[in-house]
Coordinates of C-alpha atoms and ligand atoms in Angstrom, one line a residue:
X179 CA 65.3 251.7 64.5
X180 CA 68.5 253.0 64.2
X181 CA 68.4 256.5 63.1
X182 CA 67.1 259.2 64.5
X183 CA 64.7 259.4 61.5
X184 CA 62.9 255.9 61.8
X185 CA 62.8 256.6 65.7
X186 CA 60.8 260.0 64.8
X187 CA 58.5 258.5 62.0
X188 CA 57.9 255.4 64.0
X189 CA 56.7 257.5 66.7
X190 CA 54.9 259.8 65.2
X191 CA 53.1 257.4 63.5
X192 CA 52.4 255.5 66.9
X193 CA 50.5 257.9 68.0
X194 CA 49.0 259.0 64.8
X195 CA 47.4 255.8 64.7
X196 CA 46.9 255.6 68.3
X197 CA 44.7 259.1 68.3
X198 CA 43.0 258.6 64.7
X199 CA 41.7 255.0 66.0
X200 CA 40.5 256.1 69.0
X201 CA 38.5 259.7 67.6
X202 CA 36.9 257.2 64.9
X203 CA 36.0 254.8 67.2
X204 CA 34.4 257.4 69.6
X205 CA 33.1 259.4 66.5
X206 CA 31.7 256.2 64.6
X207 CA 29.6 255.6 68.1
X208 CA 28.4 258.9 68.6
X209 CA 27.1 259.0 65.1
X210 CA 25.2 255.6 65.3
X211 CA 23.9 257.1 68.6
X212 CA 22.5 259.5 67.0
X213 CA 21.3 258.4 63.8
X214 CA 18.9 255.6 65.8
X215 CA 17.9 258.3 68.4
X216 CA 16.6 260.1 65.1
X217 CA 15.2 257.9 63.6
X218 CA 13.5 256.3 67.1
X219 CA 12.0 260.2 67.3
X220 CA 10.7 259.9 63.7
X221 CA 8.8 256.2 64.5
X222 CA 7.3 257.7 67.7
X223 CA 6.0 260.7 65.7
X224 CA 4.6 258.3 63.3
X225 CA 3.1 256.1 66.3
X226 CA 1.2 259.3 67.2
X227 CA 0.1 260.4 63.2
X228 CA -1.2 257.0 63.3
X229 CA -3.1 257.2 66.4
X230 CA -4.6 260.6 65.0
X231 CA -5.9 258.7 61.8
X232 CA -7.2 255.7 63.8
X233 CA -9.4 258.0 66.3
X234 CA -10.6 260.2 63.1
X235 CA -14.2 259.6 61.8
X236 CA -16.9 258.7 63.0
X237 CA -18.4 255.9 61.1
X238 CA -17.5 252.7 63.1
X239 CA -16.4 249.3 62.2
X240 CA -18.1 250.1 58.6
X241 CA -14.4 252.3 58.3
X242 CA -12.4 249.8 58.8
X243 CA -11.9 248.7 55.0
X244 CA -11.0 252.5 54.0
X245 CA -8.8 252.6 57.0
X246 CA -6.9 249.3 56.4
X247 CA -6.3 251.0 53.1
X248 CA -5.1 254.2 54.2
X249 CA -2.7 252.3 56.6
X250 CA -1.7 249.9 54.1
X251 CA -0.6 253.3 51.7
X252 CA 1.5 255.1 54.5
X253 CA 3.2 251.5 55.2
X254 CA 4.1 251.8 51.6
X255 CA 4.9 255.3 51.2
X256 CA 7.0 254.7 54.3
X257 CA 8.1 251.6 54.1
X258 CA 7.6 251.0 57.7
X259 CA 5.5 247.8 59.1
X260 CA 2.3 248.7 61.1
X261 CA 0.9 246.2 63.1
X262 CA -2.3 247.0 65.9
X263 CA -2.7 245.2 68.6
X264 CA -5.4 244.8 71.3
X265 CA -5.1 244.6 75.0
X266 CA -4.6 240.5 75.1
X267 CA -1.7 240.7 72.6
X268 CA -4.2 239.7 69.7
X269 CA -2.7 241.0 66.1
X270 CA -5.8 242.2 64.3
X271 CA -4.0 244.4 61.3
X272 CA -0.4 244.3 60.0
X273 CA 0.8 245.9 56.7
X274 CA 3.0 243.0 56.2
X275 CA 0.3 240.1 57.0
X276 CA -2.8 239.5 55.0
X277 CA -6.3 239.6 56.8
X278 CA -6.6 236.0 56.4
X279 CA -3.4 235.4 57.7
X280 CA -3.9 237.5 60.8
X281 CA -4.9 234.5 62.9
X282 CA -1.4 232.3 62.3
X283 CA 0.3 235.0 64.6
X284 CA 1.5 234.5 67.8
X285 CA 0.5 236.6 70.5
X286 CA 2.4 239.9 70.5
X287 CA 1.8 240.4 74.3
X288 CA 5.0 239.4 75.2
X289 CA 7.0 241.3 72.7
X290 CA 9.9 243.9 74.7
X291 CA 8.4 246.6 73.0
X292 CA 4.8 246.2 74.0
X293 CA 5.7 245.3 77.4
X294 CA 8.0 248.2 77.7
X295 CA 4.7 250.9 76.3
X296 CA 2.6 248.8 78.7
X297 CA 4.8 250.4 81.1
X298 CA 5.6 253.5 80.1
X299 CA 3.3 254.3 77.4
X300 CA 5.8 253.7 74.4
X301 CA 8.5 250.8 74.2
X302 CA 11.0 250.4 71.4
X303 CA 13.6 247.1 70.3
X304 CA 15.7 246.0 67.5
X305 CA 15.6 242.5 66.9
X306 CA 15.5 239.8 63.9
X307 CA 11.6 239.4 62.9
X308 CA 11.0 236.2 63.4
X309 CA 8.3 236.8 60.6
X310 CA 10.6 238.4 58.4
X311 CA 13.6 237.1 59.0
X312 CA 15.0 240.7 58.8
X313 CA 17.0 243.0 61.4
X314 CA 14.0 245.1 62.5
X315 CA 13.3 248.3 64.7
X316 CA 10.0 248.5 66.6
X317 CA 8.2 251.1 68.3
X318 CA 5.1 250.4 70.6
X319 CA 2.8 252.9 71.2
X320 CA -0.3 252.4 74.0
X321 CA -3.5 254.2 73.6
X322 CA -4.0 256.4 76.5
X323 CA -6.7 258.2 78.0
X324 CA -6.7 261.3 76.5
X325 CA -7.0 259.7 73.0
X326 CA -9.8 257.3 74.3
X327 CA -10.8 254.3 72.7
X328 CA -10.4 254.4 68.2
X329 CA -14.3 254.7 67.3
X330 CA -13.1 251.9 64.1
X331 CA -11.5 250.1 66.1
X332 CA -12.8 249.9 69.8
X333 CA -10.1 246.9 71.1
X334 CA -7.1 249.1 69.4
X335 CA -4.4 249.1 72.2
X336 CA -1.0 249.4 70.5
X337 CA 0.2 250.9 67.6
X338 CA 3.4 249.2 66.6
X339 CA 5.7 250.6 63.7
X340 CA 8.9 248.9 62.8
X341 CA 11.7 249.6 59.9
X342 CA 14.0 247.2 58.9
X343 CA 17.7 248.3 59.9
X344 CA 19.3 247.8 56.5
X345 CA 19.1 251.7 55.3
X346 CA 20.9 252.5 58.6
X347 CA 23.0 249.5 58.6
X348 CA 23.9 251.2 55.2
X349 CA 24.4 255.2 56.2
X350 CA 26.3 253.6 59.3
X351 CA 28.6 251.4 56.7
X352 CA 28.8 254.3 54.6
X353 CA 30.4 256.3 57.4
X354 CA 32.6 254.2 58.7
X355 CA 34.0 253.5 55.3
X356 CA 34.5 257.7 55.3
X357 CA 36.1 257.3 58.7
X358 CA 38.8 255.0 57.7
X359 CA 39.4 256.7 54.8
X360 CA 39.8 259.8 56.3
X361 CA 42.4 258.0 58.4
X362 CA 44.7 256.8 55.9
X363 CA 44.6 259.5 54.5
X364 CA 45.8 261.6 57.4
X365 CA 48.2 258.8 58.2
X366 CA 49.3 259.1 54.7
X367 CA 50.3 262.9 55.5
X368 CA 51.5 262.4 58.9
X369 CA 53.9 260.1 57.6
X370 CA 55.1 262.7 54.8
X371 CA 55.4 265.6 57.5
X372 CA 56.9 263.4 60.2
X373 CA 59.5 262.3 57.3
X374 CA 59.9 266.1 56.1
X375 CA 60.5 267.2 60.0
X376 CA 62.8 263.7 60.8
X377 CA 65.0 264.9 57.7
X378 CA 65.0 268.2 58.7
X379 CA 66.2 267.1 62.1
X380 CA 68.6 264.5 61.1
X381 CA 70.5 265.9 58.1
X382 CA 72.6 268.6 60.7
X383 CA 73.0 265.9 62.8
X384 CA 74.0 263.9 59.8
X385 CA 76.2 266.5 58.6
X386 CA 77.8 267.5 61.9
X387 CA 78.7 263.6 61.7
X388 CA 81.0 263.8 58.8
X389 CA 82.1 267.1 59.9
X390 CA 83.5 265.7 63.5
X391 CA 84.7 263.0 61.2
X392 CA 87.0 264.5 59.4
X393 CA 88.4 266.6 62.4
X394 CA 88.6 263.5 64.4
X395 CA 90.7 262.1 61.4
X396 CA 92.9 265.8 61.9
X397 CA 91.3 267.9 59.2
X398 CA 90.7 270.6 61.4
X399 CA 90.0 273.6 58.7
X400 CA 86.4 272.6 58.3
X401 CA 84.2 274.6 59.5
X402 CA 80.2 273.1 60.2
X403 CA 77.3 275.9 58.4
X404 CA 75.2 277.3 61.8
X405 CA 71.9 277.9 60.0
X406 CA 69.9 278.3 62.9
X407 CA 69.5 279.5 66.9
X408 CA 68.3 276.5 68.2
X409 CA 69.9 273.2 69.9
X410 CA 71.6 271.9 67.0
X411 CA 72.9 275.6 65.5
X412 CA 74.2 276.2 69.2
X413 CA 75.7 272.3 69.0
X414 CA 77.1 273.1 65.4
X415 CA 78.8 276.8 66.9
X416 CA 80.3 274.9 69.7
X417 CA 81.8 272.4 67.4
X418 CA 83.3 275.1 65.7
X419 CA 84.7 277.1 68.4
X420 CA 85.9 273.8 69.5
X421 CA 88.0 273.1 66.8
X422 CA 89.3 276.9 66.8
X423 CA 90.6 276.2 69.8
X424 CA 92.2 272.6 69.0
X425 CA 93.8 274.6 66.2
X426 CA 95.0 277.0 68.0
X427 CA 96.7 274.7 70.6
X428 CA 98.1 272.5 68.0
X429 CA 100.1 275.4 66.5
X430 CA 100.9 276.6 70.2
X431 CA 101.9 273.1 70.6
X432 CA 103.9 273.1 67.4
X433 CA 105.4 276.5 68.1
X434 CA 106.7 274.9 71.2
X435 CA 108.1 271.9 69.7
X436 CA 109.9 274.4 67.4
X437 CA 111.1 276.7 70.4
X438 CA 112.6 273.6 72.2
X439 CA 114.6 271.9 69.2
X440 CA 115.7 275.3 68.6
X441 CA 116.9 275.8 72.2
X442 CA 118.5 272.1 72.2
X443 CA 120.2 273.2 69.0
X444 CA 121.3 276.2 71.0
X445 CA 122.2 274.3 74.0
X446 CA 124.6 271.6 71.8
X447 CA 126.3 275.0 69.9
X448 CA 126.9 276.8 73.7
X449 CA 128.8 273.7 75.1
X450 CA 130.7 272.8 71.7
X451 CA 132.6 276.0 72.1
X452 CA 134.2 275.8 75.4
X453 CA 134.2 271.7 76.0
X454 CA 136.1 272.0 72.2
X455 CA 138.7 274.6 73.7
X456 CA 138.9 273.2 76.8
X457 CA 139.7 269.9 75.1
X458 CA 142.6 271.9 72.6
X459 CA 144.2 273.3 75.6
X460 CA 144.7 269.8 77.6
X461 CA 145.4 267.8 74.0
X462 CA 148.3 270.6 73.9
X463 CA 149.8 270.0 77.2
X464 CA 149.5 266.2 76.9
X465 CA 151.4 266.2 74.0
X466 CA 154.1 267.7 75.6
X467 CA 153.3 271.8 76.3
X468 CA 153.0 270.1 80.1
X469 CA 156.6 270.5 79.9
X470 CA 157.3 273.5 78.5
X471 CA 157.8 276.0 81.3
X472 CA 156.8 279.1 79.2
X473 CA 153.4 278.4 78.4
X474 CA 152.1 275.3 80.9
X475 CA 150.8 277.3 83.8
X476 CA 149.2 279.7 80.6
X477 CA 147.3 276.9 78.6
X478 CA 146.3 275.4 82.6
X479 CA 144.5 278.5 83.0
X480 CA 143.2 278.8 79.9
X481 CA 141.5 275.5 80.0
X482 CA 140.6 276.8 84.0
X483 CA 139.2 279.5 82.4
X484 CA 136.6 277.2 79.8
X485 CA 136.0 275.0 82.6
X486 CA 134.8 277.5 84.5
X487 CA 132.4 278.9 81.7
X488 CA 130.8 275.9 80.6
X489 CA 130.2 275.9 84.6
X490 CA 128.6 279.1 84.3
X491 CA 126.5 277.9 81.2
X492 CA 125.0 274.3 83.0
X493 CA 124.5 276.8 86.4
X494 CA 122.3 278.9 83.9
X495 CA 120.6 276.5 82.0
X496 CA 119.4 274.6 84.9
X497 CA 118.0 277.6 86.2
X498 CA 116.2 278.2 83.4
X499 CA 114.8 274.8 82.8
X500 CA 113.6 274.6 86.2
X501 CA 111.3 278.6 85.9
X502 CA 110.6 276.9 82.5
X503 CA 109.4 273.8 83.5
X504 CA 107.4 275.3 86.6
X505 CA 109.7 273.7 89.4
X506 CA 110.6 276.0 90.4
X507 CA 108.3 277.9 93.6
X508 CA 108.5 280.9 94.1
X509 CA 107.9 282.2 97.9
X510 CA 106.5 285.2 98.9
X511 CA 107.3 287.5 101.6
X512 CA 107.2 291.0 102.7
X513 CA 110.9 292.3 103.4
X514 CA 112.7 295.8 103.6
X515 CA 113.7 296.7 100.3
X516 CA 116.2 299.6 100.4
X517 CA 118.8 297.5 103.1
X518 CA 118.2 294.7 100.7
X519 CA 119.8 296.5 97.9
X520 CA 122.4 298.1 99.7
X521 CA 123.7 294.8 100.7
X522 CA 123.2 293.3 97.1
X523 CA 125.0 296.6 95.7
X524 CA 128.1 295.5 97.9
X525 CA 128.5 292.4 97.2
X526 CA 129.3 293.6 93.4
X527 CA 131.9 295.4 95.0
X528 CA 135.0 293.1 94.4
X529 CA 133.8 293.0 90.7
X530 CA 133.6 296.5 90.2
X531 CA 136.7 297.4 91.7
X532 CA 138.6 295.0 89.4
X533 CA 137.8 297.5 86.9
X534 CA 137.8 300.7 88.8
X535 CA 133.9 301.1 88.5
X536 CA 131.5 302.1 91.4
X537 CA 128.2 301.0 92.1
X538 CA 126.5 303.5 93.3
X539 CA 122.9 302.6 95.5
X540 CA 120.5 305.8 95.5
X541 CA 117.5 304.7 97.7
X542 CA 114.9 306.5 100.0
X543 CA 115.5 307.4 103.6
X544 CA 112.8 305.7 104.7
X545 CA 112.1 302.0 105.1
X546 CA 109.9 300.5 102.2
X547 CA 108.6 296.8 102.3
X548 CA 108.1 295.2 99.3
X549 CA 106.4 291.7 98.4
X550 CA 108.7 289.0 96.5
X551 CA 110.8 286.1 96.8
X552 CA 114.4 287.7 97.9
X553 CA 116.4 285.0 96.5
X554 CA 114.6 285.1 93.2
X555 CA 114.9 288.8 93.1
X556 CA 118.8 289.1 94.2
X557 CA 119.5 286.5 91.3
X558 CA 117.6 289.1 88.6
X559 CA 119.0 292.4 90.0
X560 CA 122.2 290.6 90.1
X561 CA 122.3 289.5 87.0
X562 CA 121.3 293.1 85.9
X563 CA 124.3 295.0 87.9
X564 CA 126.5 291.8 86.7
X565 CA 126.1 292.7 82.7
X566 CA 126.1 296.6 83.7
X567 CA 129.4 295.9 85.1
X568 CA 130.5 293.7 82.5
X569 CA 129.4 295.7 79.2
X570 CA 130.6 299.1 80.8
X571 CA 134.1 300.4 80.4
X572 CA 136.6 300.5 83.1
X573 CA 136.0 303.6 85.9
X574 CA 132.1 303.7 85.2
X575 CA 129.8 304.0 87.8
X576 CA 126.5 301.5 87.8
X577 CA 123.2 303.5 89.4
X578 CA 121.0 301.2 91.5
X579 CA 118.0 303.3 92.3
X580 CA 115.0 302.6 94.2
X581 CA 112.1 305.5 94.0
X582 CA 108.7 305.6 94.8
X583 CA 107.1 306.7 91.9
X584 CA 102.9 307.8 92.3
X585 CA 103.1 304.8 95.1
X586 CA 104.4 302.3 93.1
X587 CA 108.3 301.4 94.4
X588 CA 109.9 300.8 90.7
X589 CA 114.0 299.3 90.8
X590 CA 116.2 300.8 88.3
X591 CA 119.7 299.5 87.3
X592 CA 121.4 302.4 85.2
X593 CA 125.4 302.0 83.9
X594 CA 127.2 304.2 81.5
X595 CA 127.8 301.6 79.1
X596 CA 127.8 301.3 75.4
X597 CA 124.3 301.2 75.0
X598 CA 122.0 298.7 73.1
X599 CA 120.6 299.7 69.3
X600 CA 116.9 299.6 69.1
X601 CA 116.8 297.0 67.2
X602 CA 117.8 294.6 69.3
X603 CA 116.3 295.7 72.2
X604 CA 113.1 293.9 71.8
X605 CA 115.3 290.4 71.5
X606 CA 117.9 291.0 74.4
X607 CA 115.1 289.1 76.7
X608 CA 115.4 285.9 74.6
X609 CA 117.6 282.7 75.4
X610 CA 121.3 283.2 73.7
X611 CA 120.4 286.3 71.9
X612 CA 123.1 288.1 72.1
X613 CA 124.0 292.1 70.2
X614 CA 127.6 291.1 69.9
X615 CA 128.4 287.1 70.5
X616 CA 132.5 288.0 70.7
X617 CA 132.2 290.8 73.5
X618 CA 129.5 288.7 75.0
X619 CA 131.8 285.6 75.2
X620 CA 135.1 287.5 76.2
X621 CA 133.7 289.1 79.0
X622 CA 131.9 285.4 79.9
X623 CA 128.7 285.6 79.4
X624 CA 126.2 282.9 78.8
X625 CA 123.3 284.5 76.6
X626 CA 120.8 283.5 79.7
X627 CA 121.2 286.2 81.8
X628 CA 118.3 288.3 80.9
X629 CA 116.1 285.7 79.9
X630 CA 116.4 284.5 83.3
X631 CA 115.8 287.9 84.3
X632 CA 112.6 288.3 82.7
X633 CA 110.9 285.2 84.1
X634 CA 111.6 286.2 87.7
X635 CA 110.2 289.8 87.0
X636 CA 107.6 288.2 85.6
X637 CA 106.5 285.7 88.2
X638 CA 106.6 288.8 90.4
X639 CA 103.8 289.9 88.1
X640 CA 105.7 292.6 86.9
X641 CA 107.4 293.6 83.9
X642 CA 110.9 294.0 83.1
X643 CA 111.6 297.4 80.7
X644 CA 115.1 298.9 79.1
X645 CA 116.0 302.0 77.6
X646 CA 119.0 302.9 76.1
X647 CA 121.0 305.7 74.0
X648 CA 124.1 304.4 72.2
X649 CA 127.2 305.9 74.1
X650 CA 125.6 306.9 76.6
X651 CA 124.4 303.8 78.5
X652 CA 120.7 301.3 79.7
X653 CA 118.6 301.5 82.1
X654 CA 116.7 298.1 82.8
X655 CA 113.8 298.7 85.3
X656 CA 110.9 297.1 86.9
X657 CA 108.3 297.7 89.9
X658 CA 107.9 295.9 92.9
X659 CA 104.7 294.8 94.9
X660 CA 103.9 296.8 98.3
Ligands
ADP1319 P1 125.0 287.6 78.3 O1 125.3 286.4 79.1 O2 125.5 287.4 76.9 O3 125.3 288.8 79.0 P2 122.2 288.4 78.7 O4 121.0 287.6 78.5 O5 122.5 288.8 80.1 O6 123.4 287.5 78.1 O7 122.2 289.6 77.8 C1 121.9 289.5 76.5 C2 122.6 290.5 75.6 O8 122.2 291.8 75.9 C3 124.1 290.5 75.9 O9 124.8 289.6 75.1 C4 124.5 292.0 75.5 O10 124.7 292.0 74.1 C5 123.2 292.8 75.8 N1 123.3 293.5 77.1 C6 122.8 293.1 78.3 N2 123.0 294.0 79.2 C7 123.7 295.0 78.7 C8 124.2 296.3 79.1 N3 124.0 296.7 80.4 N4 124.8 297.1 78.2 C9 124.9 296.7 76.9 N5 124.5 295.5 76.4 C10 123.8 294.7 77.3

């Protein structure tokens, strides 16, 4: 009981069994019914052909021998038992009994069926004959007044027929027998559908078995047959889809794995360079430059200078593991925008003035009020004016505009800078991707700025864009929530 398939046959044949018993059983009894109401009908009729030969002519007792004979003939031709009786239960004929055997009877007074047409004008039974030792059917029949009294025979009462049962014992054997053949033999083709419609269930299921399987044992390229709309198509679909989807998020997964061994890689290479020169310059003084007036204070400086970058790096790379990672929260809150940036611009000031450049803050008159986290947003413009200032060439001016563009407020940061070629435009956004790894270095840059830049702008639900002529300077921009 195990599989699906015995559990279906079993039960189907349960109630095969159940239903085909019970319809032969009721079937088998209507039948028998019948058969003995028929055949009670046909003795009657012959109780009443009877009577019409007994009350016919008119030549007294003198008839009786002809009449005995032309009872004895039907009794044959029939092969019923007729038996007449008078009022006291006397037997004075019988087709079975000879004449000189008539008086060894019993009284048939008492006999059901007698009794029963004494009452009611006809009476039948089945019983054993006790003088023939055979299962027997018996019909009474009473003489009434219409009839009147036989002219042969004047004390004629009742006219009893009986049949033995055998012949219907027979048809009803004979049925029965069809009956239970009928039923195997319907059981014999319920089992065959029931095994045909089990298999037909089973073998998806089956097959959806060894499917699941062999994803669960991480061959995920197969791919289960949907051959129809019903539960077990809609079951094999969503098995499929299923194991899309697991597919898909194991390469996201493995794409991720790449991603972060590539960015450790990354990480080990971006610290090598300025812990490895930081180390040069203090192996230099300690063995002995720390005493040399002419270059000490330099190679101090120098290592100073390294210190202060790999700083710089750790500051950013914390930063960005922490938007990576989801730590960091942003908060959101509605401020005025255009004071904001003025204030931001001047804090670049000191900067810019170190190489003669301006920044230059071109906003609306009018106060505008902007959703975002400010802190979030000041480190991202900030790192935008920072690189403007840092890629441009000494006594350019930076642009920080804000403009209100078909209602939308959109940031730009425009310099006057060397410009980035197309080709690298696309990439500037990711970690350490740098267009030129020298100038990026010399001027102290960590390769994280933008990258950093894009996740704020991004968890603004905005998106960060650049443009760019070679020569003649970028423009990164981005719009801003009202
Ligand atoms: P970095 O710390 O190297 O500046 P960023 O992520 O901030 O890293 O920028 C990535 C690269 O994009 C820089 O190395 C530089 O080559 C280029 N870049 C960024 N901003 C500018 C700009 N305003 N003008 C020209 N090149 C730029």
């Amino acid at each position: 009981m195990s599989s699906v398939r015995t559990k279906i046959t079993f039960t189907y044949l349960l109630f095969s069994v159940l239903i085909i018993s019970v319809l032969g059983i009721l079937f088998s009894i209507e039948i028998e019914r019948y058969i003995f109401d028929r055949l009670l009908g046909t003795l009657n009729t012959e109780t009443k052909a009877l009577s019409a030969i007994l009350h016919e002519g008119s030549g007294g007792a003198e008839q009786r021998g002809e009449k005995a004979k032309e009872l004895n003939a039907v009794a044959k031709a029939s092969l019923m038992r007729i038996t007449l009786i008078d009022s006291s239960g006397v037997v004075f004929y019988d087709s079975s009994v000879p004449d000189s055997l008539l008086h060894t009877l019993e009284n048939h007074g008492r006999r059901p069926e007698i009794l029963e047409a004494m009452h009611s004008g006809t009476g039948s039974n089945v019983r054993t004959s006790r003088t023939i030792e055979h299962d027997l059917v018996y019909v009474a029949r009473q003489i009434d007044v219409v009839e009147g009294p036989s002219v042969v025979y004047p004390n004629l009462q009742f006219i009893r027929v009986s049949v033995e049962l055998t012949d219907v014992n027979k048809i009803m054997y004979e049925i029965r027998f069809k009956i239970v053949l009928a039923a195997i033999v319907v059981l014999i083709l319920v089992i065959i559908a029931s095994q045909v419609i089990s298999r037909r269930l089973s073998n998806p299921i089956v097959e959806i078995g060894d499917i699941v399987k062999e994803i669960k044992a991480g061959n995920l390229d197969q791919k289960l047959p949907v051959r129809s709309q019903d539960e077990i198509g809609r079951l094999a679909g969503l098995i499929n889809e299923m194991t899309d989807r697991l597919k898909a998020d194991i390469e996201q997964m493995k794409k991720l794995e790449r991603v972060r061994s590539e960015f450790l890689g990354n990480v080990s290479h971006e610290l090598r360079t300025p812990i490895f020169s930081l180390k040069g310059f203090l192996e230099t003084l300690i063995e002995g430059a720390i005493d040399d007036k002419t270059v000490n204070r330099a190679f101090v400086e120098k290592a100073y200078h390294h210190a202060n970058r790999l700083d710089g790096l750790l500051t950013d790379l914390i930063e960005i593991s922490r938007i990576e990672s989801g730590e960091m929260k942003m908060s959101f809150r509605y401020f005025e925008v255009c004071s904001w940036l003025k204030q931001l611009a001047a804090d670049f000031a000191d900067i810019a003035s170190k190489k003669k450049q301006k920044v230059v803050v071109e906003v609306p008159d009018s106060e505008i009020l902007v959703l975002g986290d400010k802190d979030r947003l000041k480190q991202a413009v900030g790192n935008i004016i920072d690189n403007a200032l840092k890629y441009s060439s000494d006594g350019t001016t930076t642009f920080v505009r804000l403009e209100e563009i078909e209602g939308k407020v959109v940031l730009s940061v425009s310099d006057m800078g060397p410009g980035i070629e197309p080709e690298h435009l696309p990439r500037i956004f990711e970690r350490f991707y740098r267009v030129d790894k020298a100038r990026s270095r010399e001027v102290g840059g960590t390769g994280l700025g933008l990258a950093i830049v894009k996740h704020i702008v991004e968890a603004h639900g905005s998106k960060i864009s650049v443009t760019s002529e070679i020569g003649k300077g970028t423009t990164f921009s981005f719009e801003l929530k009202k």
